mmCIF file of C-alpha atoms and ligand atoms in Angstrom:
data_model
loop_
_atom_site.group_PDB
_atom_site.id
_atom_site.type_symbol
_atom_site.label_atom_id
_atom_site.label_comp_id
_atom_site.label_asym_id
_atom_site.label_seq_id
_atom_site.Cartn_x
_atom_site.Cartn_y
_atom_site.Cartn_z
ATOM 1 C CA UNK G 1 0.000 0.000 0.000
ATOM 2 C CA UNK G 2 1.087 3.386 -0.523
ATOM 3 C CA UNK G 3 1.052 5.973 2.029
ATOM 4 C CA UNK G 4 -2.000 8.298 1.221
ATOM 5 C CA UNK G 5 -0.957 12.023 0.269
ATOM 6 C CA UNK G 6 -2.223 14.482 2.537
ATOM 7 C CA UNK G 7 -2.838 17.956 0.760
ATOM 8 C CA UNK G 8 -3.690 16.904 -2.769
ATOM 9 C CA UNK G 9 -6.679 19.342 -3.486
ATOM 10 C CA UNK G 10 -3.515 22.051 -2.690
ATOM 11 C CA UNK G 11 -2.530 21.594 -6.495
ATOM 12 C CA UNK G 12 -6.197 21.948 -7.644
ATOM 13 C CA UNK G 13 -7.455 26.028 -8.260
ATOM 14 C CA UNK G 14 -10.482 26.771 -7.913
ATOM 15 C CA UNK G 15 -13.320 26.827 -10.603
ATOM 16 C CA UNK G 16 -14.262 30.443 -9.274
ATOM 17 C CA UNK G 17 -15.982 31.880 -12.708
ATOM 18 C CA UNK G 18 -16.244 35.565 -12.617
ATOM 19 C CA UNK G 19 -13.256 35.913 -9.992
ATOM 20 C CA UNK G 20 -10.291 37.541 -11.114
ATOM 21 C CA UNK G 21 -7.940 34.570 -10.244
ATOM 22 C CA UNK G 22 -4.525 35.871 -9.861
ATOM 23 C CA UNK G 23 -3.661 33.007 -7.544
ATOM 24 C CA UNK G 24 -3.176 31.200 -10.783
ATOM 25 C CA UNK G 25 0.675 30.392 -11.265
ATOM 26 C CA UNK G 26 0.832 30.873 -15.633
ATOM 27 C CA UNK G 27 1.208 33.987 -17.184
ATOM 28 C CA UNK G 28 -2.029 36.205 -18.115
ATOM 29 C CA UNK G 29 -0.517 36.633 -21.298
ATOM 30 C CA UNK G 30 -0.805 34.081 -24.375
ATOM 31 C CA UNK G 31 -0.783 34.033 -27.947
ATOM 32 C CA UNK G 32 -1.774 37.626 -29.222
ATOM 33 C CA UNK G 33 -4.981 37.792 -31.916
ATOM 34 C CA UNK G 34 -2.906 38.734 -35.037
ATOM 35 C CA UNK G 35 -0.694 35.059 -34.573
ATOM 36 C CA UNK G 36 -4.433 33.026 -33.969
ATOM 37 C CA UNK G 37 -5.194 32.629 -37.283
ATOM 38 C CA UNK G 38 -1.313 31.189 -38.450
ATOM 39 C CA UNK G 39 -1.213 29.075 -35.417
ATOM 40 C CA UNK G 40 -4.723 27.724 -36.118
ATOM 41 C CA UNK G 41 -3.292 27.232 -39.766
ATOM 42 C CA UNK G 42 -0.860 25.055 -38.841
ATOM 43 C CA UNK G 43 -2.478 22.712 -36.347
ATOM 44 C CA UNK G 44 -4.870 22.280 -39.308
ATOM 45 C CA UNK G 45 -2.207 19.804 -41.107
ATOM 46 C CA UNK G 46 -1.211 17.862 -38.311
ATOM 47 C CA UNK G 47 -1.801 14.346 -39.080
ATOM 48 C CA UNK G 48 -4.102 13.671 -35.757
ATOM 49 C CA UNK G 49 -4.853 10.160 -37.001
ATOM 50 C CA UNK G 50 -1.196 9.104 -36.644
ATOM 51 C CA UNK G 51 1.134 8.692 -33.615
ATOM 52 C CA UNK G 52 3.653 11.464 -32.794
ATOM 53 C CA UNK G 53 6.851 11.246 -32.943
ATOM 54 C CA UNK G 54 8.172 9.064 -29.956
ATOM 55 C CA UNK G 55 11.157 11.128 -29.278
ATOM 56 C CA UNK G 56 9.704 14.583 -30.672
ATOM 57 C CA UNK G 57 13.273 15.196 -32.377
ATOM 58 C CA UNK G 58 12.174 18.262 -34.602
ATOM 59 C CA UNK G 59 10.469 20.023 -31.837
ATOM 60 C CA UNK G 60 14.009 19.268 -29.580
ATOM 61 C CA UNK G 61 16.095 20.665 -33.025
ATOM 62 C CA UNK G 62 14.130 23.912 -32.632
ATOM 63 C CA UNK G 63 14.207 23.873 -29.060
ATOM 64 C CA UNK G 64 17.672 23.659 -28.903
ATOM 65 C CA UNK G 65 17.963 26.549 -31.362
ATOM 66 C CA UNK G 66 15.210 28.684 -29.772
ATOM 67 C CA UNK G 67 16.398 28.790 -26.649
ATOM 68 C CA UNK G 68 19.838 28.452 -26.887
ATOM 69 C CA UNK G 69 19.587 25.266 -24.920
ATOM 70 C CA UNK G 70 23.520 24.290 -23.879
ATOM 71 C CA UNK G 71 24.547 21.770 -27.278
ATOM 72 C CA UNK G 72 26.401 19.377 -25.219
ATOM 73 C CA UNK G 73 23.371 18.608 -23.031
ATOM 74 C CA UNK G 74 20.910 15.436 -23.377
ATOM 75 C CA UNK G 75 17.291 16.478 -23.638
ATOM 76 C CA UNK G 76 14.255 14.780 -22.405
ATOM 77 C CA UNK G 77 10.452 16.209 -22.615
ATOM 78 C CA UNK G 78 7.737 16.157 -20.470
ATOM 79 C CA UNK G 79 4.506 16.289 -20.660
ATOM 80 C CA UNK G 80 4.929 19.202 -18.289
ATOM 81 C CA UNK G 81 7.286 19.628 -15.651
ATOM 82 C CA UNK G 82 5.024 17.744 -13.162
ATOM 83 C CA UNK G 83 5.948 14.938 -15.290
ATOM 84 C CA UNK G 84 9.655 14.596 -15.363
ATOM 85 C CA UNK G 85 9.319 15.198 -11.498
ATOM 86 C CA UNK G 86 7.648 11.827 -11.848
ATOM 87 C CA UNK G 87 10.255 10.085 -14.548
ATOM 88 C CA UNK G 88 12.527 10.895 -11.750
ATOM 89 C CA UNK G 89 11.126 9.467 -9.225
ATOM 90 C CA UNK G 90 9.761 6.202 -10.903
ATOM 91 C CA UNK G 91 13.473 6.191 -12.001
ATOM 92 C CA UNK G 92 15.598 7.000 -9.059
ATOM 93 C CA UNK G 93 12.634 5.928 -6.315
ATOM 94 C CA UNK G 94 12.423 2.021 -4.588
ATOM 95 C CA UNK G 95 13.614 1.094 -1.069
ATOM 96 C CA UNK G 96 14.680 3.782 0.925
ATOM 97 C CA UNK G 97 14.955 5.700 -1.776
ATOM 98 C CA UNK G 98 15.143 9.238 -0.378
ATOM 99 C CA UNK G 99 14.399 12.299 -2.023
ATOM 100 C CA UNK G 100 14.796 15.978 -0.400
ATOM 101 C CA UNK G 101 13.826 19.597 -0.976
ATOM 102 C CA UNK G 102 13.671 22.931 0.918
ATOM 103 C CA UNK G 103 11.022 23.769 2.400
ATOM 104 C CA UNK G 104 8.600 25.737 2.060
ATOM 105 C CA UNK G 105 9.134 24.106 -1.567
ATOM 106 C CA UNK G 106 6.629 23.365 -4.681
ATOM 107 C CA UNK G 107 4.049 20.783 -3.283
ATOM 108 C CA UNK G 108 4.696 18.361 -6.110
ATOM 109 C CA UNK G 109 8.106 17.446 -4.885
ATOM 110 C CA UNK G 110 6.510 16.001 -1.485
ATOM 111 C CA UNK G 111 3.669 14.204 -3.372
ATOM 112 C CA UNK G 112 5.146 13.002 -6.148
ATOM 113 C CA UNK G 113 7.704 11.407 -3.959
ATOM 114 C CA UNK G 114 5.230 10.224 -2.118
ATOM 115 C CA UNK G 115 3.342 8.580 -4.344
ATOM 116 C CA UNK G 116 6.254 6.818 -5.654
ATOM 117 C CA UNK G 117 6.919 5.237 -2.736
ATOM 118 C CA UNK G 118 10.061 7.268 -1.630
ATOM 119 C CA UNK G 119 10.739 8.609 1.588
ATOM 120 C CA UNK G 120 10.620 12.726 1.394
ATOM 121 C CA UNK G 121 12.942 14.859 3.550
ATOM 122 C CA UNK G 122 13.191 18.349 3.570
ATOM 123 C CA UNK G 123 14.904 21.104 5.743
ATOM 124 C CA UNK G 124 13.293 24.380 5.745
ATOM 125 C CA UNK G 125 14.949 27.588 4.269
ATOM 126 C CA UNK G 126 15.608 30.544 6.637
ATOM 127 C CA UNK G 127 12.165 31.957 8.173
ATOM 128 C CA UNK G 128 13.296 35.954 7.584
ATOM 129 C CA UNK G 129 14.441 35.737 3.546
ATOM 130 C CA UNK G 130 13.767 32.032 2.510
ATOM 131 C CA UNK G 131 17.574 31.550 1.898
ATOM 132 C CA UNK G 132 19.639 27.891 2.524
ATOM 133 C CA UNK G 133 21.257 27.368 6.005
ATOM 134 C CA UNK G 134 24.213 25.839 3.959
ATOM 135 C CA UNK G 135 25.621 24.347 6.944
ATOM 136 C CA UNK G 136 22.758 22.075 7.902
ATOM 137 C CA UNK G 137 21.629 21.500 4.383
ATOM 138 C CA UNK G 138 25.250 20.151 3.616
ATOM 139 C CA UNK G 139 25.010 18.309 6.492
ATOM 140 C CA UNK G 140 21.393 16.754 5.905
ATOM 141 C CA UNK G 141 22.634 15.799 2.737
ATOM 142 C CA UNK G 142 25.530 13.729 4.118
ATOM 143 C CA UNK G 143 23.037 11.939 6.387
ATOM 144 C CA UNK G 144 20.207 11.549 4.204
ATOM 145 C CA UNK G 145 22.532 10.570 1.330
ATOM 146 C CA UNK G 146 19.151 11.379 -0.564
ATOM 147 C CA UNK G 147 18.866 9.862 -4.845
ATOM 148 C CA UNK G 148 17.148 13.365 -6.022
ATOM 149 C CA UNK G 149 17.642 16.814 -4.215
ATOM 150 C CA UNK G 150 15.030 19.387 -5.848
ATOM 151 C CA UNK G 151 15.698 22.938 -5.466
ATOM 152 C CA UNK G 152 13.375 25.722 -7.212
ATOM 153 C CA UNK G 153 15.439 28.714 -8.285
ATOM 154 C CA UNK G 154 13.478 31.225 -8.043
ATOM 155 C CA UNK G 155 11.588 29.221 -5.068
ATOM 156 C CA UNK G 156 7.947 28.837 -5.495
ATOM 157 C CA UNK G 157 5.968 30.319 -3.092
ATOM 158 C CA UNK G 158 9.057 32.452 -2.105
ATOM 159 C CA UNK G 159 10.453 34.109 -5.335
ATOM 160 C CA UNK G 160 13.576 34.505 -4.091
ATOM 161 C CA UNK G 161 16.954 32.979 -5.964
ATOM 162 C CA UNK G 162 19.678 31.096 -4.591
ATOM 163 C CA UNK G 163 22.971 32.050 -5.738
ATOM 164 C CA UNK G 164 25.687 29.855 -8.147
ATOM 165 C CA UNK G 165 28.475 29.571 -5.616
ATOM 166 C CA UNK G 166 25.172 28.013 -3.032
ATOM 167 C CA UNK G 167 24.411 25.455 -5.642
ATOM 168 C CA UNK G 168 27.559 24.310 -6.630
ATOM 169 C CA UNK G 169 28.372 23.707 -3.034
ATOM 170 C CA UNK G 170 25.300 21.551 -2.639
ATOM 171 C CA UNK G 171 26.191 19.858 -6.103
ATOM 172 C CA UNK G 172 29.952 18.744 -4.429
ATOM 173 C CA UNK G 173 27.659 16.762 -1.670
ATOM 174 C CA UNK G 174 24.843 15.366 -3.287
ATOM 175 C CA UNK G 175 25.262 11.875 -4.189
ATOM 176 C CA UNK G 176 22.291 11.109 -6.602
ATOM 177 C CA UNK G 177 21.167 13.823 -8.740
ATOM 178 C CA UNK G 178 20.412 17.604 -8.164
ATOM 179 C CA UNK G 179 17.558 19.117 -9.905
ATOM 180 C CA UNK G 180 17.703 22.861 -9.996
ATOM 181 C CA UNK G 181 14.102 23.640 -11.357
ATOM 182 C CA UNK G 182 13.984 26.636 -13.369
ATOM 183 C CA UNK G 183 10.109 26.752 -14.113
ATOM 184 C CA UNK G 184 10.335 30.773 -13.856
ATOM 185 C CA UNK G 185 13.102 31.499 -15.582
ATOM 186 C CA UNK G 186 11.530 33.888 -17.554
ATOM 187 C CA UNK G 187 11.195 35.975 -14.849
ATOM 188 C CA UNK G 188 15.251 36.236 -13.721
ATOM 189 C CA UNK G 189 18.458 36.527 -15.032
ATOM 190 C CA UNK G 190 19.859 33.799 -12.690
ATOM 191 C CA UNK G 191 20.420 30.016 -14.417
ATOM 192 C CA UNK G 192 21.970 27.662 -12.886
ATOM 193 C CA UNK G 193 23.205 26.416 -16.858
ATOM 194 C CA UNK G 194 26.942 27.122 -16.216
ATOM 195 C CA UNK G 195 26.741 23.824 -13.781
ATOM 196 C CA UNK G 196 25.713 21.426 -16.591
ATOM 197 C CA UNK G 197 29.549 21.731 -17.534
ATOM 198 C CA UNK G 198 30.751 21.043 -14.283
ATOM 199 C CA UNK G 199 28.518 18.177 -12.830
ATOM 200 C CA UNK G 200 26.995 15.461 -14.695
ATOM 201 C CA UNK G 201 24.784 14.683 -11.905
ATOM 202 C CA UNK G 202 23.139 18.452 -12.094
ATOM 203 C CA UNK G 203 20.001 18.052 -14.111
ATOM 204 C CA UNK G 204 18.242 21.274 -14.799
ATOM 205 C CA UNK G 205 14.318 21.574 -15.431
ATOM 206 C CA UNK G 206 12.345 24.382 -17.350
ATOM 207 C CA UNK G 207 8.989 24.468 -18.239
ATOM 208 C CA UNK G 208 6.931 26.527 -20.892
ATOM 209 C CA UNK G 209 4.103 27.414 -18.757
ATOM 210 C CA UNK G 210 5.164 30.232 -17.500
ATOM 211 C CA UNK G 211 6.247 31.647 -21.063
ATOM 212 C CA UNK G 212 2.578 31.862 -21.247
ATOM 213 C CA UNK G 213 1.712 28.109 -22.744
ATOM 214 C CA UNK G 214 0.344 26.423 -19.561
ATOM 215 C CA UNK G 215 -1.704 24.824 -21.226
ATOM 216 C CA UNK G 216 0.402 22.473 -24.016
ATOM 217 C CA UNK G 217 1.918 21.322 -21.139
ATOM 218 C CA UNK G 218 5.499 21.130 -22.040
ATOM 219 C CA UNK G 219 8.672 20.587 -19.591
ATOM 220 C CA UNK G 220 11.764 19.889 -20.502
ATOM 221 C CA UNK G 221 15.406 18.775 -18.546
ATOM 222 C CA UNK G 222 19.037 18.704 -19.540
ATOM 223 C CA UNK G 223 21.801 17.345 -18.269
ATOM 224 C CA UNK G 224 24.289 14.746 -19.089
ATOM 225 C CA UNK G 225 23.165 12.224 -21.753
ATOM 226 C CA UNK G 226 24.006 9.115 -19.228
ATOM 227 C CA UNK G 227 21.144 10.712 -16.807
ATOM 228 C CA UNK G 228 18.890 11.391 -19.447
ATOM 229 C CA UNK G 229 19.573 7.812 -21.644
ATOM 230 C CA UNK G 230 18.329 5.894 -18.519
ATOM 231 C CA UNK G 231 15.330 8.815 -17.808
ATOM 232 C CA UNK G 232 14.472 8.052 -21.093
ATOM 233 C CA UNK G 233 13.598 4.761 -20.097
ATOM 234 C CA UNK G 234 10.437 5.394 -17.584
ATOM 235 C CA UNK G 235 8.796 7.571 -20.588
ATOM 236 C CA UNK G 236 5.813 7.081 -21.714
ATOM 237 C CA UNK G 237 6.563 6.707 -25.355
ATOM 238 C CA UNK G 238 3.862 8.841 -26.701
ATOM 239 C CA UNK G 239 3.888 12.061 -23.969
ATOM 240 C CA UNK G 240 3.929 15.070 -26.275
ATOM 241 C CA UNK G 241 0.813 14.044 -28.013
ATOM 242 C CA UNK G 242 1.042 15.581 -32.291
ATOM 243 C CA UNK G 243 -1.050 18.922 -31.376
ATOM 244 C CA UNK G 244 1.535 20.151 -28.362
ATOM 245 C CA UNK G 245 4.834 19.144 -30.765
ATOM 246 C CA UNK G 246 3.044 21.463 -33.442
ATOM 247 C CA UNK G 247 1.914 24.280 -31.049
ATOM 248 C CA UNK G 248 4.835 24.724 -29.133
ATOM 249 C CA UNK G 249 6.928 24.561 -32.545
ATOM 250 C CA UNK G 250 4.842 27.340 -33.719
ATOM 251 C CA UNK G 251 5.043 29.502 -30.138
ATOM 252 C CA UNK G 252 8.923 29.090 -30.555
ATOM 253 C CA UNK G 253 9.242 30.610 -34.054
ATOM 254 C CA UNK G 254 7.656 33.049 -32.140
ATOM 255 C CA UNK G 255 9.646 33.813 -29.303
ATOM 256 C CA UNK G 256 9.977 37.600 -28.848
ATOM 257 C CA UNK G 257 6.591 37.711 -28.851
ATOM 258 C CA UNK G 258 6.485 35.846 -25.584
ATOM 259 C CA UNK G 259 9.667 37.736 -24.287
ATOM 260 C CA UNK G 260 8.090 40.646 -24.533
ATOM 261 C CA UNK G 261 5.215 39.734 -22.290
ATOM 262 C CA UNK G 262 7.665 38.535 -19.877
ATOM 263 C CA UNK G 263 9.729 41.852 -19.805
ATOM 264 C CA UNK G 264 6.382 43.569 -18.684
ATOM 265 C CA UNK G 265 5.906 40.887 -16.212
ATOM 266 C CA UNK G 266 8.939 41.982 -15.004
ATOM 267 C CA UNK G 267 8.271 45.358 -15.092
ATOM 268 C CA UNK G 268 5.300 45.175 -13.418
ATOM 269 C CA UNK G 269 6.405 43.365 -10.711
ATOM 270 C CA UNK G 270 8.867 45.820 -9.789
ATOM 271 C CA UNK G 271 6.037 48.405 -9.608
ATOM 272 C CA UNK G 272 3.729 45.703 -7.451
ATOM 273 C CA UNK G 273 6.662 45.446 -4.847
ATOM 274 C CA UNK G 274 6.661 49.115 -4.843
ATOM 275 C CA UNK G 275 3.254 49.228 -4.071
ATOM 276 C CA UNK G 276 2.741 46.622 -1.532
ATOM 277 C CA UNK G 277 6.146 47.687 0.316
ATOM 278 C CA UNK G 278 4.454 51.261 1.014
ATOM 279 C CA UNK G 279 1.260 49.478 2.705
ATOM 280 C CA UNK G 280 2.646 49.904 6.245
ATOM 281 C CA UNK G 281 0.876 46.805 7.447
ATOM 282 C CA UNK G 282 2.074 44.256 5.480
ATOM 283 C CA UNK G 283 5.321 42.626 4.321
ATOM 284 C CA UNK G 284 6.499 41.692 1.192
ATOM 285 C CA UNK G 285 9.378 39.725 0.288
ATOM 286 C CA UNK G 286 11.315 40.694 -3.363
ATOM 287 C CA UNK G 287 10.822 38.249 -6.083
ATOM 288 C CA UNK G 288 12.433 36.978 -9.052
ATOM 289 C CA UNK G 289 9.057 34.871 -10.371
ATOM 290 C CA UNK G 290 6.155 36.565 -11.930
ATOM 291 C CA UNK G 291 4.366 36.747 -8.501
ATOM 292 C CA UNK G 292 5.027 38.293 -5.282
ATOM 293 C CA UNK G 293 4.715 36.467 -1.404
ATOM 294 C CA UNK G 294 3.341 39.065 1.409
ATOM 295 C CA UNK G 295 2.329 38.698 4.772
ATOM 296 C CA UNK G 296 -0.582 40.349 6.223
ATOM 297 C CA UNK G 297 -1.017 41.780 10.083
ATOM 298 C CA UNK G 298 -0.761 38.519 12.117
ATOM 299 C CA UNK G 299 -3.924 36.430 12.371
ATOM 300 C CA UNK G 300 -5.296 38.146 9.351
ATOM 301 C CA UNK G 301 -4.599 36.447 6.017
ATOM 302 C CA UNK G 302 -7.893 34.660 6.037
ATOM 303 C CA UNK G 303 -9.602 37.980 6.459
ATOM 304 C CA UNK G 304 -7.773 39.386 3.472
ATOM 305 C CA UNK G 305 -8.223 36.614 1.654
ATOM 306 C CA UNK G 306 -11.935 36.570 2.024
ATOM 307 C CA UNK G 307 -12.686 40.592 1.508
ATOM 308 C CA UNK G 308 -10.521 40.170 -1.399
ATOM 309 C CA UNK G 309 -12.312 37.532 -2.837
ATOM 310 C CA UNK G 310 -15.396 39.539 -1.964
ATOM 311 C CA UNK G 311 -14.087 41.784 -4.215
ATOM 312 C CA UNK G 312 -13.789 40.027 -6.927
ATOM 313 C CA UNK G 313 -10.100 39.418 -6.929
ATOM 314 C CA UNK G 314 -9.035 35.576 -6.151
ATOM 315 C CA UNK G 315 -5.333 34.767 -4.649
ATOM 316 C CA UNK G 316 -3.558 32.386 -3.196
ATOM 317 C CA UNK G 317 -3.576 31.917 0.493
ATOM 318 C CA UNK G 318 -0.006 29.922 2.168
ATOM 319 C CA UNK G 319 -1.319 30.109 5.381
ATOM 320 C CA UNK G 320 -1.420 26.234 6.656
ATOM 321 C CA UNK G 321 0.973 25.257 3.877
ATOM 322 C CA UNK G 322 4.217 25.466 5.873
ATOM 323 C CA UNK G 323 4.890 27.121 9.493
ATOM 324 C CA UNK G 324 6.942 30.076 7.699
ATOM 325 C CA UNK G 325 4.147 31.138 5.472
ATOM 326 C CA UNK G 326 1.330 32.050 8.473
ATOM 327 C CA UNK G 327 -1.093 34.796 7.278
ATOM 328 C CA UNK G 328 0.849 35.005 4.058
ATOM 329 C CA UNK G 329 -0.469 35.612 0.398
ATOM 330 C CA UNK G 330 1.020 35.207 -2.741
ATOM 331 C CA UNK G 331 -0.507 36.968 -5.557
ATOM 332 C CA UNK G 332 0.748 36.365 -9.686
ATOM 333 C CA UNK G 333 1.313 39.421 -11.569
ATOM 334 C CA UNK G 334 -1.786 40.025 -14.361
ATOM 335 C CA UNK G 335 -2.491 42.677 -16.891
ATOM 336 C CA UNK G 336 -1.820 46.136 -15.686
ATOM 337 C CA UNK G 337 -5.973 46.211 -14.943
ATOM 338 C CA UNK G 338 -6.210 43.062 -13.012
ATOM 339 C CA UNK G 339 -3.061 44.213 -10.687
ATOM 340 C CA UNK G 340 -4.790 47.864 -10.117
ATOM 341 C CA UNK G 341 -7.977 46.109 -9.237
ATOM 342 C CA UNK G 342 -5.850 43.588 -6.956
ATOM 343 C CA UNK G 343 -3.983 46.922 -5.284
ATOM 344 C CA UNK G 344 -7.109 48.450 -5.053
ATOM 345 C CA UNK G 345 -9.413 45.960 -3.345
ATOM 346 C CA UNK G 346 -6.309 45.152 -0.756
ATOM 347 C CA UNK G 347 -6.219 48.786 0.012
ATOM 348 C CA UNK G 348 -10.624 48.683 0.313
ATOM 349 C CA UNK G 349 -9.644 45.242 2.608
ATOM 350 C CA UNK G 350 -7.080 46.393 4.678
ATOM 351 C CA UNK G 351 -8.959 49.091 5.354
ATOM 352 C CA UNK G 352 -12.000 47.357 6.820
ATOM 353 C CA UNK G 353 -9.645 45.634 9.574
HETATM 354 N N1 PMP C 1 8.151 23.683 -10.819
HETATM 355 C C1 PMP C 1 7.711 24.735 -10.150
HETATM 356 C C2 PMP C 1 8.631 25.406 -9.176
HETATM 357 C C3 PMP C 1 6.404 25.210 -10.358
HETATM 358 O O1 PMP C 1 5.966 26.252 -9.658
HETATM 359 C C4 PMP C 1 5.581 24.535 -11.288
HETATM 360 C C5 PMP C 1 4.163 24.952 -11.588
HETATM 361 N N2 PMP C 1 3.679 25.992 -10.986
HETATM 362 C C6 PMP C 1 6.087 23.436 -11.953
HETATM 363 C C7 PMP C 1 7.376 23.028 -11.704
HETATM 364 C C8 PMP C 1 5.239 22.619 -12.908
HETATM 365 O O2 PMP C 1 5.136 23.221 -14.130
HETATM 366 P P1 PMP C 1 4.457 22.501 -15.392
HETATM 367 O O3 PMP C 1 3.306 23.365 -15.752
HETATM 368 O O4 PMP C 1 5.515 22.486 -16.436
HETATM 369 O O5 PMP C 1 4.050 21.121 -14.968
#
């Protein structure tokens, strides 16, 4: 039997029509009117009748080229990054088979590991600024001797980065793999890529979703080809179905568009900060992800959860997800309406306390 996974429904958002859901992790952004019609053009010739390529080698060609992936790195897909959490743990998992993150972490690492049948071990970042207590997460690692250390960079629900020189030290001790999952890297300058050189065993996962393609579902990890040959061997043959190869081909051809929407995610994150740091009664912590973590006055995040949702205006709430995160709220950064509507109603709520 496998142990039952507490915290499931966590994953699921909720079907809130008419909210403004901004506790939504993708990007508000997608594919703009004028490249519709092309796009729609081109999923009209896909051959739907016939299987898709097994190993999806021209949409990898154009990856590669797109986004400059490293050329001396293997390449596996995933039928988003969710799933190549799970190729690594059907791959690395089995008999005390341990695999650790930081905490507070993305929830998939615990439950995927979980349902795999690993044990899960974490150690929690600093409470103040979410950064790694090297010293005891070096150590932990030497006791744990864990197969697969995840580490988000930036950190989901924090947003804050890790550094190189904190990685590589990590990478010295760990004696399975270490995942450094770069699912926002749109959002930051900071990559972790110059490591692929250095360590086989670093294995680095990105995702499209946040690009503003959430929906193809479409993840994607290098690293050395010995890692990725036997990775390769726990995939389902078939997991980029014909329609996401085409789409995604299409969306890359296309890339500036999708930088650009990412710059102004950017952008307008900087001037969210701004704004929440002058509300004297809450904190905010910086971010390098397209949302931002805050804390409201203590024992209020439900309260400001609710009037905001009263208002229209849906986030997430952390409070109950991890000890650090009590009466905190993280909120994604939308179109420049939906994050004057979101300023405004916490203004209207905090108001009301
Ligand atoms: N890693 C992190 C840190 C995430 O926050 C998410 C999704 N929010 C994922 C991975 C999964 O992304 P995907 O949509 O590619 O499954």
């Amino acid at each position: 039997m496998r142990p039952a996974v507490a915290g499931m429904s966590a994953y699921v958002v909720a079907d809130a029509s008419g909210l403004i859901k901004l506790d939504a992790m993708e990007n508000p952004y997608t594919l703009p009117e004028e490249l519709r019609n092309d796009w729609a053009g081109q999923l009209r010739t896909v051959e739907i009748n016939r299987y898709p390529d097994p190993a999806a080698n021209s949409l990898k060609a154009l990856m590669r080229d797109k986004l400059a992936l490293p050329e001396q790195a293997g390449l596996i897909l995933g039928n988003g990054s969710d799933e190549i959490i799970q190729m690594l743990a059907l791959a690395l998992g089995g008999e005390g088979r341990t695999f650790m993150s930081l905490e507070p972490a993305f929830v998939m690492y615990r439950m995927i590991a979980l349902m795999n049948g690993m044990q899960y071990v974490s150690l929690d970042l600093r409470s103040d600024d979410f950064s790694i207590d090297m010293a005891a997460t070096l150590s932990l690692i030497e006791t744990q001797q864990p197969a697969v250390v995840f580490i988000a960079n930036p950190n989901n629900p924090t947003g804050n980065i890790h550094t190189l020189d904190e990685l590589r030290q990590i990478a010295r001790v760990v004696p399975g793999v270490l995942v450094i999952d770069e699912a926002y890297a749109p959002f930051t300058d900071m990559t972790a890529m110059p490591l692929l050189q250095e360590y086989p065993h670093v294995l680095i996962m990105r995702t499209v979703s946040k690009m503003g393609l959430a929906g193809l579902r479409l993840g994607y990890l290098l690293g050395g080809h010995a890692w990725i040959n036997e990775l390769d061997k726990v995939r389902l043959p078939y997991n980029i179905n014909v329609l996401s190869q085409q789409a995604a081909g299409f969306a890359l051809m296309h890339r500036e568009v999708f930088d650009r929407q990412a710059q102004r995610i950017r952008a307008d994150r900087q001037a969210m900060y701004e704004s929440l740091k002058a509300i004297e009664q809450i904190e905010v912590w910086p971010s390098e992800a397209n949302f931002l973590l805050f804390r409201a006055p203590e024992g209020m995040g439900a309260t400001i959860h609710a009037a905001l949702k009263q208002q229209g205006v849906l986030i997430k709430s952390l409070s109950g997800g991890h000890p650090y995160l009590q009466d905190c709220l993280r909120v994604t950064i939308g179109t420049a309406e939906e994050n004057q509507q979101f300023l405004s109603a916490l203004q209207v709520s905090i108001g009301q306390l």
